[in-house]
PDB file of C-alpha atoms in Angstrom:
ATOM      1  CA  MET A 512      49.893 -93.140  15.153  1.00 93.00           C
ATOM      2  CA  HIS A 513      48.056 -93.426  18.486  1.00 95.00           C
ATOM      3  CA  ALA A 514      44.363 -92.840  19.088  1.00 95.00           C
ATOM      4  CA  ALA A 515      41.575 -93.445  21.580  1.00 94.00           C
ATOM      5  CA  VAL A 516      39.823 -96.489  20.161  1.00 93.00           C
ATOM      6  CA  VAL A 517      36.347 -97.787  20.985  1.00 90.00           C
ATOM      7  CA  ALA A 518      36.187-101.539  20.378  1.00 86.00           C
ATOM      8  CA  ALA A 519      32.913-102.153  22.252  1.00 86.00           C
ATOM      9  CA  TYR A 520      30.158 -99.798  23.377  1.00 82.00           C
ATOM     10  CA  ASP A 521      30.237-101.114  26.945  1.00 81.00           C
ATOM     11  CA  ARG A 522      33.917-100.276  27.458  1.00 88.00           C
ATOM     12  CA  PRO A 523      35.755 -96.932  27.502  1.00 90.00           C
ATOM     13  CA  PRO A 524      38.152 -96.050  24.682  1.00 93.00           C
ATOM     14  CA  ALA A 525      41.662 -97.482  24.933  1.00 91.00           C
ATOM     15  CA  TYR A 526      44.902 -95.767  23.942  1.00 95.00           C
ATOM     16  CA  ARG A 527      46.463 -97.821  21.167  1.00 94.00           C
ATOM     17  CA  GLU A 528      47.956 -97.820  17.682  1.00 95.00           C
ATOM     18  CA  PHE A 529      45.542 -96.994  14.888  1.00 94.00           C
ATOM     19  CA  PRO A 530      46.022 -96.546  11.123  1.00 95.00           C
ATOM     20  CA  CYS A 531      46.593 -92.956  10.102  1.00 95.00           C
ATOM     21  CA  PRO A 532      43.770 -91.728   7.838  1.00 93.00           C
ATOM     22  CA  ARG A 533      44.397 -90.180   4.440  1.00 95.00           C
ATOM     23  CA  PRO A 534      42.570 -87.359   2.655  1.00 95.00           C
ATOM     24  CA  GLN A 535      40.268 -88.639  -0.070  1.00 91.00           C
ATOM     25  CA  THR A 536      39.107 -85.395  -1.730  1.00 93.00           C
ATOM     26  CA  PRO A 537      40.703 -82.037  -2.639  1.00 94.00           C
ATOM     27  CA  ASP A 538      38.843 -80.368   0.259  1.00 94.00           C
ATOM     28  CA  GLU A 539      40.237 -82.752   2.863  1.00 96.00           C
ATOM     29  CA  ILE A 540      43.490 -82.210   4.742  1.00 97.00           C
ATOM     30  CA  LEU A 541      45.390 -84.131   7.399  1.00 97.00           C
ATOM     31  CA  VAL A 542      45.904 -82.167  10.616  1.00 97.00           C
ATOM     32  CA  ASP A 543      47.897 -82.717  13.785  1.00 97.00           C
ATOM     33  CA  VAL A 544      45.299 -82.730  16.554  1.00 97.00           C
ATOM     34  CA  LEU A 545      46.187 -80.420  19.428  1.00 97.00           C
ATOM     35  CA  ALA A 546      43.071 -80.376  21.610  1.00 96.00           C
ATOM     36  CA  VAL A 547      39.739 -82.235  21.754  1.00 95.00           C
ATOM     37  CA  GLY A 548      36.876 -81.619  24.181  1.00 92.00           C
ATOM     38  CA  LEU A 549      35.443 -84.613  26.024  1.00 89.00           C
ATOM     39  CA  HIS A 550      31.855 -83.417  25.637  1.00 85.00           C
ATOM     40  CA  PRO A 551      28.717 -85.347  26.684  1.00 82.00           C
ATOM     41  CA  ARG A 552      28.017 -85.674  22.956  1.00 83.00           C
ATOM     42  CA  VAL A 553      31.351 -87.499  22.580  1.00 85.00           C
ATOM     43  CA  ARG A 554      30.506 -89.870  25.416  1.00 85.00           C
ATOM     44  CA  SER A 555      27.178 -90.765  23.794  1.00 83.00           C
ATOM     45  CA  GLN A 556      28.986 -91.324  20.500  1.00 81.00           C
ATOM     46  CA  ALA A 557      31.388 -93.729  22.210  1.00 78.00           C
ATOM     47  CA  ASP A 558      28.742 -95.711  24.105  1.00 80.00           C
ATOM     48  CA  GLY A 559      26.427 -96.022  21.097  1.00 74.00           C
ATOM     49  CA  SER A 560      23.523 -94.110  22.666  1.00 74.00           C
ATOM     50  CA  HIS A 561      23.481 -91.058  20.382  1.00 67.00           C
ATOM     51  CA  TYR A 562      20.733 -90.956  17.766  1.00 67.00           C
ATOM     52  CA  THR A 563      23.291 -90.692  14.949  1.00 65.00           C
ATOM     53  CA  THR A 564      25.066 -93.929  15.953  1.00 67.00           C
ATOM     54  CA  SER A 565      25.630 -96.289  13.013  1.00 68.00           C
ATOM     55  CA  GLY A 566      26.806 -99.285  15.046  1.00 68.00           C
ATOM     56  CA  GLU A 567      30.090 -99.499  13.158  1.00 74.00           C
ATOM     57  CA  LEU A 568      33.131-100.429  15.267  1.00 82.00           C
ATOM     58  CA  PRO A 569      35.944 -99.840  15.961  1.00 92.00           C
ATOM     59  CA  LEU A 570      35.727 -96.080  16.072  1.00 89.00           C
ATOM     60  CA  VAL A 571      37.799 -93.159  17.242  1.00 93.00           C
ATOM     61  CA  PRO A 572      35.542 -90.765  19.196  1.00 93.00           C
ATOM     62  CA  GLY A 573      35.616 -86.988  18.973  1.00 91.00           C
ATOM     63  CA  ILE A 574      33.328 -84.679  17.021  1.00 90.00           C
ATOM     64  CA  ASP A 575      35.440 -81.519  16.841  1.00 93.00           C
ATOM     65  CA  GLY A 576      38.758 -80.102  17.915  1.00 95.00           C
ATOM     66  CA  VAL A 577      41.672 -77.828  17.182  1.00 96.00           C
ATOM     67  CA  GLY A 578      44.415 -78.949  14.829  1.00 96.00           C
ATOM     68  CA  ARG A 579      47.470 -77.627  13.030  1.00 96.00           C
ATOM     69  CA  ASP A 580      47.116 -77.816   9.258  1.00 94.00           C
ATOM     70  CA  PRO A 581      49.968 -78.439   6.766  1.00 94.00           C
ATOM     71  CA  ASP A 582      50.524 -74.669   6.443  1.00 93.00           C
ATOM     72  CA  GLY A 583      51.031 -74.304  10.195  1.00 92.00           C
ATOM     73  CA  SER A 584      47.713 -72.545  10.830  1.00 93.00           C
ATOM     74  CA  LEU A 585      45.484 -73.463  13.736  1.00 94.00           C
ATOM     75  CA  ARG A 586      42.003 -74.581  12.747  1.00 95.00           C
ATOM     76  CA  TYR A 587      38.905 -75.333  14.739  1.00 94.00           C
ATOM     77  CA  PHE A 588      37.076 -78.095  12.904  1.00 95.00           C
ATOM     78  CA  VAL A 589      33.781 -79.955  13.086  1.00 91.00           C
ATOM     79  CA  LEU A 590      33.725 -83.530  11.835  1.00 91.00           C
ATOM     80  CA  PRO A 591      30.873 -85.233   9.983  1.00 85.00           C
ATOM     81  CA  ASP A 592      29.429 -88.507  11.287  1.00 79.00           C
ATOM     82  CA  THR A 593      32.480 -90.724  10.990  1.00 81.00           C
ATOM     83  CA  THR A 594      34.317 -93.549  12.723  1.00 82.00           C
ATOM     84  CA  MET A 595      37.540 -91.536  12.418  1.00 90.00           C
ATOM     85  CA  GLY A 596      37.052 -88.901  15.090  1.00 90.00           C
ATOM     86  CA  SER A 597      39.364 -86.318  16.579  1.00 94.00           C
ATOM     87  CA  MET A 598      40.802 -88.186  19.594  1.00 93.00           C
ATOM     88  CA  ALA A 599      43.899 -89.186  17.686  1.00 96.00           C
ATOM     89  CA  GLU A 600      47.306 -87.737  16.957  1.00 96.00           C
ATOM     90  CA  ARG A 601      46.110 -86.950  13.446  1.00 96.00           C
ATOM     91  CA  THR A 602      42.782 -86.853  11.705  1.00 96.00           C
ATOM     92  CA  VAL A 603      41.340 -85.826   8.351  1.00 96.00           C
ATOM     93  CA  ILE A 604      39.146 -82.743   8.231  1.00 96.00           C
ATOM     94  CA  ASP A 605      37.186 -81.011   5.514  1.00 94.00           C
ATOM     95  CA  ARG A 606      38.570 -77.478   5.301  1.00 93.00           C
ATOM     96  CA  ARG A 607      35.023 -76.278   4.504  1.00 92.00           C
ATOM     97  CA  ARG A 608      33.934 -77.477   7.964  1.00 92.00           C
ATOM     98  CA  SER A 609      36.678 -75.556   9.733  1.00 93.00           C
ATOM     99  CA  VAL A 610      37.770 -72.026  10.534  1.00 91.00           C
ATOM    100  CA  VAL A 611      41.292 -70.653  10.829  1.00 93.00           C
ATOM    101  CA  LEU A 612      41.697 -69.303  14.340  1.00 91.00           C
ATOM    102  CA  PRO A 613      42.973 -65.785  15.000  1.00 84.00           C
ATOM    103  CA  GLU A 614      46.626 -65.479  15.864  1.00 81.00           C
ATOM    104  CA  GLY A 615      47.267 -66.048  19.549  1.00 83.00           C
ATOM    105  CA  SER A 616      44.214 -68.284  20.054  1.00 86.00           C
ATOM    106  CA  ASP A 617      44.423 -70.810  22.876  1.00 90.00           C
ATOM    107  CA  PRO A 618      43.701 -74.301  21.417  1.00 93.00           C
ATOM    108  CA  ILE A 619      42.716 -75.635  24.853  1.00 93.00           C
ATOM    109  CA  LEU A 620      40.168 -72.895  25.475  1.00 91.00           C
ATOM    110  CA  VAL A 621      38.673 -73.185  21.992  1.00 92.00           C
ATOM    111  CA  ALA A 622      38.397 -76.985  22.192  1.00 92.00           C
ATOM    112  CA  ALA A 623      36.791 -76.774  25.626  1.00 91.00           C
ATOM    113  CA  ALA A 624      34.324 -73.985  24.929  1.00 90.00           C
ATOM    114  CA  MET A 625      33.155 -74.248  21.327  1.00 89.00           C
ATOM    115  CA  ASN A 626      30.809 -77.209  21.793  1.00 85.00           C
ATOM    116  CA  PRO A 627      29.024 -76.062  24.980  1.00 86.00           C
ATOM    117  CA  VAL A 628      28.807 -72.472  23.739  1.00 89.00           C
ATOM    118  CA  MET A 629      27.599 -73.655  20.346  1.00 89.00           C
ATOM    119  CA  SER A 630      24.583 -75.529  21.739  1.00 91.00           C
ATOM    120  CA  SER A 631      22.814 -72.419  23.038  1.00 95.00           C
ATOM    121  CA  TRP A 632      24.379 -69.987  20.540  1.00 94.00           C
ATOM    122  CA  ILE A 633      23.071 -71.969  17.565  1.00 94.00           C
ATOM    123  CA  ALA A 634      19.694 -72.468  19.238  1.00 95.00           C
ATOM    124  CA  LEU A 635      19.179 -68.742  19.759  1.00 96.00           C
ATOM    125  CA  ARG A 636      20.770 -67.593  16.513  1.00 94.00           C
ATOM    126  CA  ARG A 637      19.578 -70.229  14.057  1.00 93.00           C
ATOM    127  CA  ARG A 638      16.682 -72.193  15.520  1.00 95.00           C
ATOM    128  CA  ILE A 639      14.328 -69.411  16.649  1.00 95.00           C
ATOM    129  CA  ASP A 640      13.694 -65.716  16.124  1.00 95.00           C
ATOM    130  CA  PHE A 641      15.379 -64.510  19.302  1.00 96.00           C
ATOM    131  CA  ARG A 642      15.154 -60.812  20.002  1.00 95.00           C
ATOM    132  CA  PRO A 643      17.260 -58.676  22.343  1.00 95.00           C
ATOM    133  CA  GLY A 644      15.442 -57.802  25.534  1.00 97.00           C
ATOM    134  CA  GLN A 645      13.570 -61.093  25.823  1.00 98.00           C
ATOM    135  CA  THR A 646      13.514 -63.121  29.038  1.00 98.00           C
ATOM    136  CA  VAL A 647      15.308 -66.478  28.913  1.00 98.00           C
ATOM    137  CA  LEU A 648      15.000 -69.414  31.312  1.00 98.00           C
ATOM    138  CA  VAL A 649      17.848 -71.961  31.298  1.00 97.00           C
ATOM    139  CA  LEU A 650      16.761 -75.343  32.675  1.00 96.00           C
ATOM    140  CA  GLY A 651      19.838 -77.220  33.810  1.00 94.00           C
ATOM    141  CA  ALA A 652      21.842 -74.035  34.276  1.00 94.00           C
ATOM    142  CA  THR A 653      24.261 -75.616  36.749  1.00 91.00           C
ATOM    143  CA  GLY A 654      25.667 -78.039  34.167  1.00 87.00           C
ATOM    144  CA  SER A 655      28.595 -77.154  31.930  1.00 83.00           C
ATOM    145  CA  ALA A 656      26.488 -76.340  28.851  1.00 87.00           C
ATOM    146  CA  GLY A 657      23.838 -74.667  30.995  1.00 93.00           C
ATOM    147  CA  ARG A 658      26.399 -72.353  32.587  1.00 92.00           C
ATOM    148  CA  MET A 659      27.554 -71.383  29.120  1.00 92.00           C
ATOM    149  CA  ALA A 660      23.938 -70.851  28.017  1.00 95.00           C
ATOM    150  CA  VAL A 661      23.462 -68.269  30.766  1.00 96.00           C
ATOM    151  CA  GLN A 662      26.471 -66.383  29.446  1.00 94.00           C
ATOM    152  CA  VAL A 663      25.460 -66.765  25.796  1.00 95.00           C
ATOM    153  CA  ALA A 664      21.919 -65.525  26.382  1.00 97.00           C
ATOM    154  CA  LYS A 665      23.233 -62.446  28.140  1.00 95.00           C
ATOM    155  CA  ARG A 666      25.843 -61.737  25.453  1.00 92.00           C
ATOM    156  CA  LEU A 667      23.211 -62.064  22.721  1.00 94.00           C
ATOM    157  CA  GLY A 668      21.069 -59.419  24.402  1.00 96.00           C
ATOM    158  CA  ALA A 669      18.643 -61.176  26.744  1.00 97.00           C
ATOM    159  CA  GLY A 670      16.967 -58.635  28.993  1.00 97.00           C
ATOM    160  CA  HIS A 671      16.575 -61.050  31.901  1.00 97.00           C
ATOM    161  CA  VAL A 672      18.128 -64.493  32.386  1.00 98.00           C
ATOM    162  CA  ILE A 673      16.774 -67.039  34.872  1.00 97.00           C
ATOM    163  CA  GLY A 674      19.022 -69.941  35.792  1.00 96.00           C
ATOM    164  CA  ALA A 675      17.357 -73.068  37.206  1.00 95.00           C
ATOM    165  CA  GLY A 676      19.205 -76.076  38.619  1.00 93.00           C
ATOM    166  CA  ARG A 677      19.454 -78.412  41.593  1.00 89.00           C
ATOM    167  CA  ASP A 678      22.766 -77.579  43.255  1.00 88.00           C
ATOM    168  CA  PRO A 679      22.479 -74.441  45.450  1.00 89.00           C
ATOM    169  CA  GLU A 680      26.248 -73.845  45.493  1.00 89.00           C
ATOM    170  CA  ARG A 681      26.476 -73.912  41.705  1.00 89.00           C
ATOM    171  CA  LEU A 682      23.362 -71.765  41.424  1.00 92.00           C
ATOM    172  CA  ALA A 683      25.011 -69.112  43.539  1.00 92.00           C
ATOM    173  CA  THR A 684      27.844 -68.802  41.015  1.00 92.00           C
ATOM    174  CA  LEU A 685      25.470 -68.073  38.125  1.00 94.00           C
ATOM    175  CA  VAL A 686      24.981 -64.473  39.168  1.00 94.00           C
ATOM    176  CA  ASP A 687      28.603 -63.719  38.295  1.00 92.00           C
ATOM    177  CA  LEU A 688      27.995 -65.306  34.884  1.00 92.00           C
ATOM    178  CA  GLY A 689      25.065 -63.040  34.056  1.00 93.00           C
ATOM    179  CA  ALA A 690      21.998 -64.650  35.629  1.00 96.00           C
ATOM    180  CA  ASP A 691      19.556 -62.084  36.965  1.00 97.00           C
ATOM    181  CA  THR A 692      17.532 -64.649  38.929  1.00 95.00           C
ATOM    182  CA  THR A 693      18.168 -68.209  40.086  1.00 95.00           C
ATOM    183  CA  VAL A 694      15.721 -70.944  41.094  1.00 94.00           C
ATOM    184  CA  GLN A 695      16.537 -74.204  42.850  1.00 91.00           C
ATOM    185  CA  LEU A 696      14.694 -77.074  41.175  1.00 88.00           C
ATOM    186  CA  ASP A 697      14.535 -79.162  44.351  1.00 76.00           C
ATOM    187  CA  THR A 698      12.230 -76.604  45.964  1.00 64.00           C
ATOM    188  CA  ALA A 699       8.501 -76.380  45.296  1.00 58.00           C
ATOM    189  CA  ALA A 700       7.578 -76.325  41.609  1.00 65.00           C
ATOM    190  CA  THR A 701       5.551 -73.186  42.280  1.00 73.00           C
ATOM    191  CA  ASP A 702       8.780 -71.235  42.839  1.00 82.00           C
ATOM    192  CA  LEU A 703       9.872 -71.802  39.251  1.00 88.00           C
ATOM    193  CA  ALA A 704       6.369 -71.301  37.865  1.00 87.00           C
ATOM    194  CA  ARG A 705       6.003 -67.986  39.638  1.00 88.00           C
ATOM    195  CA  THR A 706       9.492 -66.733  38.730  1.00 91.00           C
ATOM    196  CA  ALA A 707       9.368 -67.799  35.084  1.00 92.00           C
ATOM    197  CA  ALA A 708       5.662 -67.363  34.404  1.00 92.00           C
ATOM    198  CA  ASP A 709       6.126 -64.773  31.672  1.00 95.00           C
ATOM    199  CA  VAL A 710       9.397 -66.008  30.176  1.00 97.00           C
ATOM    200  CA  ASP A 711       9.816 -65.709  26.399  1.00 98.00           C
ATOM    201  CA  VAL A 712      12.337 -68.484  25.716  1.00 98.00           C
ATOM    202  CA  VAL A 713      13.291 -71.657  27.579  1.00 98.00           C
ATOM    203  CA  ILE A 714      16.634 -73.367  26.861  1.00 98.00           C
ATOM    204  CA  ASP A 715      16.125 -76.890  28.170  1.00 97.00           C
ATOM    205  CA  TYR A 716      19.000 -79.264  28.902  1.00 95.00           C
ATOM    206  CA  LEU A 717      16.934 -81.525  31.184  1.00 95.00           C
ATOM    207  CA  TRP A 718      13.705 -82.756  29.559  1.00 95.00           C
ATOM    208  CA  GLY A 719      11.836 -85.638  31.221  1.00 94.00           C
ATOM    209  CA  PRO A 720       9.441 -85.137  34.182  1.00 93.00           C
ATOM    210  CA  ILE A 721      11.258 -81.999  35.363  1.00 92.00           C
ATOM    211  CA  SER A 722      10.554 -80.200  32.114  1.00 94.00           C
ATOM    212  CA  VAL A 723       6.924 -81.325  32.124  1.00 94.00           C
ATOM    213  CA  ALA A 724       6.432 -79.917  35.631  1.00 92.00           C
ATOM    214  CA  ALA A 725       8.108 -76.655  34.630  1.00 93.00           C
ATOM    215  CA  MET A 726       6.074 -76.372  31.430  1.00 94.00           C
ATOM    216  CA  VAL A 727       2.765 -77.003  33.218  1.00 94.00           C
ATOM    217  CA  GLY A 728       3.647 -74.548  35.977  1.00 92.00           C
ATOM    218  CA  VAL A 729       4.626 -71.776  33.580  1.00 94.00           C
ATOM    219  CA  ALA A 730       1.499 -72.341  31.478  1.00 94.00           C
ATOM    220  CA  ARG A 731      -0.808 -72.138  34.496  1.00 93.00           C
ATOM    221  CA  ASN A 732       0.768 -68.947  35.839  1.00 93.00           C
ATOM    222  CA  ARG A 733       1.195 -67.018  32.603  1.00 94.00           C
ATOM    223  CA  SER A 734      -0.349 -63.551  32.853  1.00 95.00           C
ATOM    224  CA  ASP A 735      -0.993 -63.423  29.103  1.00 95.00           C
ATOM    225  CA  PRO A 736      -1.681 -66.865  27.540  1.00 94.00           C
ATOM    226  CA  GLY A 737      -1.390 -65.322  24.086  1.00 95.00           C
ATOM    227  CA  LYS A 738       2.204 -64.203  24.619  1.00 96.00           C
ATOM    228  CA  PRO A 739       4.530 -66.469  22.592  1.00 96.00           C
ATOM    229  CA  LEU A 740       6.535 -69.019  24.580  1.00 97.00           C
ATOM    230  CA  THR A 741       9.315 -70.852  22.759  1.00 97.00           C
ATOM    231  CA  TRP A 742      10.678 -73.997  24.413  1.00 98.00           C
ATOM    232  CA  ILE A 743      13.994 -75.192  22.948  1.00 97.00           C
ATOM    233  CA  GLU A 744      14.863 -78.803  23.789  1.00 96.00           C
ATOM    234  CA  ILE A 745      18.636 -79.322  23.585  1.00 94.00           C
ATOM    235  CA  GLY A 746      19.546 -81.993  26.146  1.00 89.00           C
ATOM    236  CA  SER A 747      17.880 -84.861  27.999  1.00 89.00           C
ATOM    237  CA  VAL A 748      19.848 -85.212  31.226  1.00 87.00           C
ATOM    238  CA  ALA A 749      16.684 -85.855  33.272  1.00 89.00           C
ATOM    239  CA  GLY A 750      14.972 -88.203  30.826  1.00 90.00           C
ATOM    240  CA  PRO A 751      14.704 -89.075  27.117  1.00 90.00           C
ATOM    241  CA  SER A 752      10.946 -88.514  26.911  1.00 94.00           C
ATOM    242  CA  ALA A 753       8.352 -86.171  28.362  1.00 94.00           C
ATOM    243  CA  GLU A 754       4.572 -86.710  28.719  1.00 95.00           C
ATOM    244  CA  ILE A 755       3.261 -83.255  27.942  1.00 95.00           C
ATOM    245  CA  PRO A 756      -0.451 -82.756  28.724  1.00 95.00           C
ATOM    246  CA  SER A 757      -2.396 -81.763  25.637  1.00 95.00           C
ATOM    247  CA  ALA A 758      -4.089 -78.984  27.597  1.00 93.00           C
ATOM    248  CA  VAL A 759      -0.773 -77.154  27.895  1.00 94.00           C
ATOM    249  CA  LEU A 760      -0.481 -76.939  24.113  1.00 94.00           C
ATOM    250  CA  ARG A 761      -3.999 -75.525  23.869  1.00 94.00           C
ATOM    251  CA  ALA A 762      -3.933 -73.206  26.878  1.00 93.00           C
ATOM    252  CA  VAL A 763      -0.957 -71.047  25.908  1.00 96.00           C
ATOM    253  CA  ARG A 764       0.827 -69.981  22.753  1.00 97.00           C
ATOM    254  CA  LEU A 765       3.549 -72.580  23.132  1.00 96.00           C
ATOM    255  CA  GLN A 766       6.042 -73.661  20.497  1.00 96.00           C
ATOM    256  CA  ILE A 767       8.348 -76.615  21.250  1.00 97.00           C
ATOM    257  CA  VAL A 768      11.400 -77.024  19.019  1.00 96.00           C
ATOM    258  CA  GLY A 769      14.535 -79.112  19.170  1.00 94.00           C
ATOM    259  CA  SER A 770      18.016 -77.859  18.447  1.00 93.00           C
ATOM    260  CA  GLY A 771      20.793 -80.243  17.530  1.00 83.00           C
ATOM    261  CA  GLN A 772      22.464 -82.164  14.778  1.00 76.00           C
ATOM    262  CA  GLY A 773      19.929 -82.518  11.981  1.00 82.00           C
ATOM    263  CA  SER A 774      17.410 -79.899  13.075  1.00 88.00           C
ATOM    264  CA  VAL A 775      19.957 -77.189  12.279  1.00 87.00           C
ATOM    265  CA  PRO A 776      21.479 -77.479   8.784  1.00 87.00           C
ATOM    266  CA  THR A 777      25.234 -77.988   8.785  1.00 83.00           C
ATOM    267  CA  ARG A 778      25.666 -74.916   6.594  1.00 86.00           C
ATOM    268  CA  ASP A 779      24.015 -72.769   9.272  1.00 89.00           C
ATOM    269  CA  ILE A 780      26.318 -74.143  11.963  1.00 86.00           C
ATOM    270  CA  LEU A 781      29.382 -73.536   9.807  1.00 84.00           C
ATOM    271  CA  ARG A 782      28.346 -69.945   9.172  1.00 88.00           C
ATOM    272  CA  GLU A 783      28.437 -69.287  12.905  1.00 88.00           C
ATOM    273  CA  LEU A 784      31.948 -70.692  13.441  1.00 86.00           C
ATOM    274  CA  PRO A 785      33.913 -67.461  12.754  1.00 87.00           C
ATOM    275  CA  ALA A 786      31.769 -65.439  15.177  1.00 86.00           C
ATOM    276  CA  LEU A 787      31.942 -68.201  17.782  1.00 86.00           C
ATOM    277  CA  ALA A 788      35.709 -68.480  17.499  1.00 85.00           C
ATOM    278  CA  ALA A 789      36.078 -64.721  17.864  1.00 84.00           C
ATOM    279  CA  GLU A 790      33.739 -64.660  20.881  1.00 84.00           C
ATOM    280  CA  ILE A 791      35.589 -67.425  22.694  1.00 85.00           C
ATOM    281  CA  GLY A 792      39.022 -66.151  21.716  1.00 78.00           C
ATOM    282  CA  GLY A 793      38.116 -62.805  23.220  1.00 75.00           C
ATOM    283  CA  GLY A 794      38.029 -64.427  26.657  1.00 74.00           C
ATOM    284  CA  GLY A 795      34.463 -63.462  27.457  1.00 73.00           C
ATOM    285  CA  TYR A 796      33.384 -66.832  28.824  1.00 79.00           C
ATOM    286  CA  GLN A 797      34.218 -68.473  32.144  1.00 78.00           C
ATOM    287  CA  LEU A 798      35.020 -72.184  31.994  1.00 81.00           C
ATOM    288  CA  ASP A 799      36.900 -74.539  34.321  1.00 83.00           C
ATOM    289  CA  ILE A 800      39.200 -76.671  32.159  1.00 88.00           C
ATOM    290  CA  ARG A 801      41.400 -79.692  32.865  1.00 91.00           C
ATOM    291  CA  THR A 802      43.798 -81.045  30.243  1.00 91.00           C
ATOM    292  CA  VAL A 803      44.562 -84.764  29.924  1.00 92.00           C
ATOM    293  CA  PRO A 804      47.146 -86.389  27.625  1.00 95.00           C
ATOM    294  CA  LEU A 805      45.717 -88.753  25.029  1.00 95.00           C
ATOM    295  CA  ALA A 806      47.595 -91.637  26.670  1.00 93.00           C
ATOM    296  CA  ASP A 807      45.435 -91.153  29.802  1.00 93.00           C
ATOM    297  CA  VAL A 808      42.100 -91.075  27.979  1.00 91.00           C
ATOM    298  CA  GLN A 809      40.779 -94.247  29.607  1.00 88.00           C
ATOM    299  CA  ALA A 810      41.192 -92.860  33.113  1.00 87.00           C
ATOM    300  CA  ALA A 811      39.683 -89.520  32.106  1.00 86.00           C
ATOM    301  CA  TRP A 812      36.676 -91.283  30.606  1.00 86.00           C
ATOM    302  CA  GLY A 813      35.679 -92.633  33.986  1.00 78.00           C
ATOM    303  CA  ASP A 814      35.755 -89.216  35.629  1.00 73.00           C
ATOM    304  CA  THR A 815      32.114 -88.238  35.160  1.00 64.00           C
ATOM    305  CA  ALA A 816      31.615 -86.464  38.485  1.00 62.00           C
ATOM    306  CA  THR A 817      33.851 -83.508  37.722  1.00 65.00           C
ATOM    307  CA  ASP A 818      32.450 -80.068  36.897  1.00 68.00           C
ATOM    308  CA  GLN A 819      35.511 -79.361  34.808  1.00 79.00           C
ATOM    309  CA  ARG A 820      35.502 -79.506  31.032  1.00 86.00           C
ATOM    310  CA  ILE A 821      38.065 -82.165  30.133  1.00 90.00           C
ATOM    311  CA  VAL A 822      40.244 -81.524  27.091  1.00 93.00           C
ATOM    312  CA  ILE A 823      42.298 -84.343  25.570  1.00 93.00           C
ATOM    313  CA  THR A 824      45.667 -83.274  24.137  1.00 94.00           C
ATOM    314  CA  PRO A 825      46.973 -85.740  21.517  1.00 92.00           C
ATOM    315  CA  CYS A 826      49.902 -83.585  20.328  1.00 77.00           C
ATOM    316  CA  ASP A 827      52.170 -81.002  21.930  1.00 70.00           C
ATOM    317  CA  TRP A 828      51.227 -77.488  20.860  1.00 59.00           C
ATOM    318  CA  GLY A 829      53.593 -75.444  23.004  1.00 56.00           C
TER     319      GLY A 829
END
């Protein structure tokens, strides 16, 4: 069979022949892979920068996808940490880490949306005690996952959603996605601090100095320091570390938590898959998608400037 194969962390995957895997346990099945999202998490897996990286090469990237099982059913699946990922014509999945999709589901849409929707959905549903009516700030709202987070927060009952990002044109589109207020991060930090001073929950895809400035600004402008503020760190687009002043932790009732692989038990993620699949299948989320054949994976890998969610299609599903 053919697969996208990573032979070195400093080079993109190449389309080439690769041994077909075989199920090793009764719960494993071999599926024909129909669609795989090229998520940022997949890129970090392939360049060795993700915190779960084992250093073992070669590897086939891909952490999830949609496949056709031996019975002909479509399944969305999530893979464990493995060198045999989903960017291949076939891969082995654990049926317990998958969900059969409703009839009529679009494999491309599911593969594109599940990962970015999951990041904020899991954070709000499984990582904190989120309550309908709360105010949510999305830092990095103009990115793909951030745009989905705006929609997720609104669909889960947020009373007010604030989208913060750099690009004014992308910010303008957030209103149609459910944002009640938008803030441009390139303007004065006081704008964000004033707008989000009394926010309940922050979904942070940026981290680094930007998040520190936002956190300090919100803390200084909070009308009630005793009101709980939950800061969920999901991504680190703006920097891998953040020097948070100790005074911020003492001055307000601030809780900082991370949400990602490891901090959320796998069983909790799997329990959310049916609801996520139903949500996405219902067509309630807006996402710009571009499909790329597996044979063109190397060219697609270099296209990092696009706002589109790239989906790799190893097998024909029409």
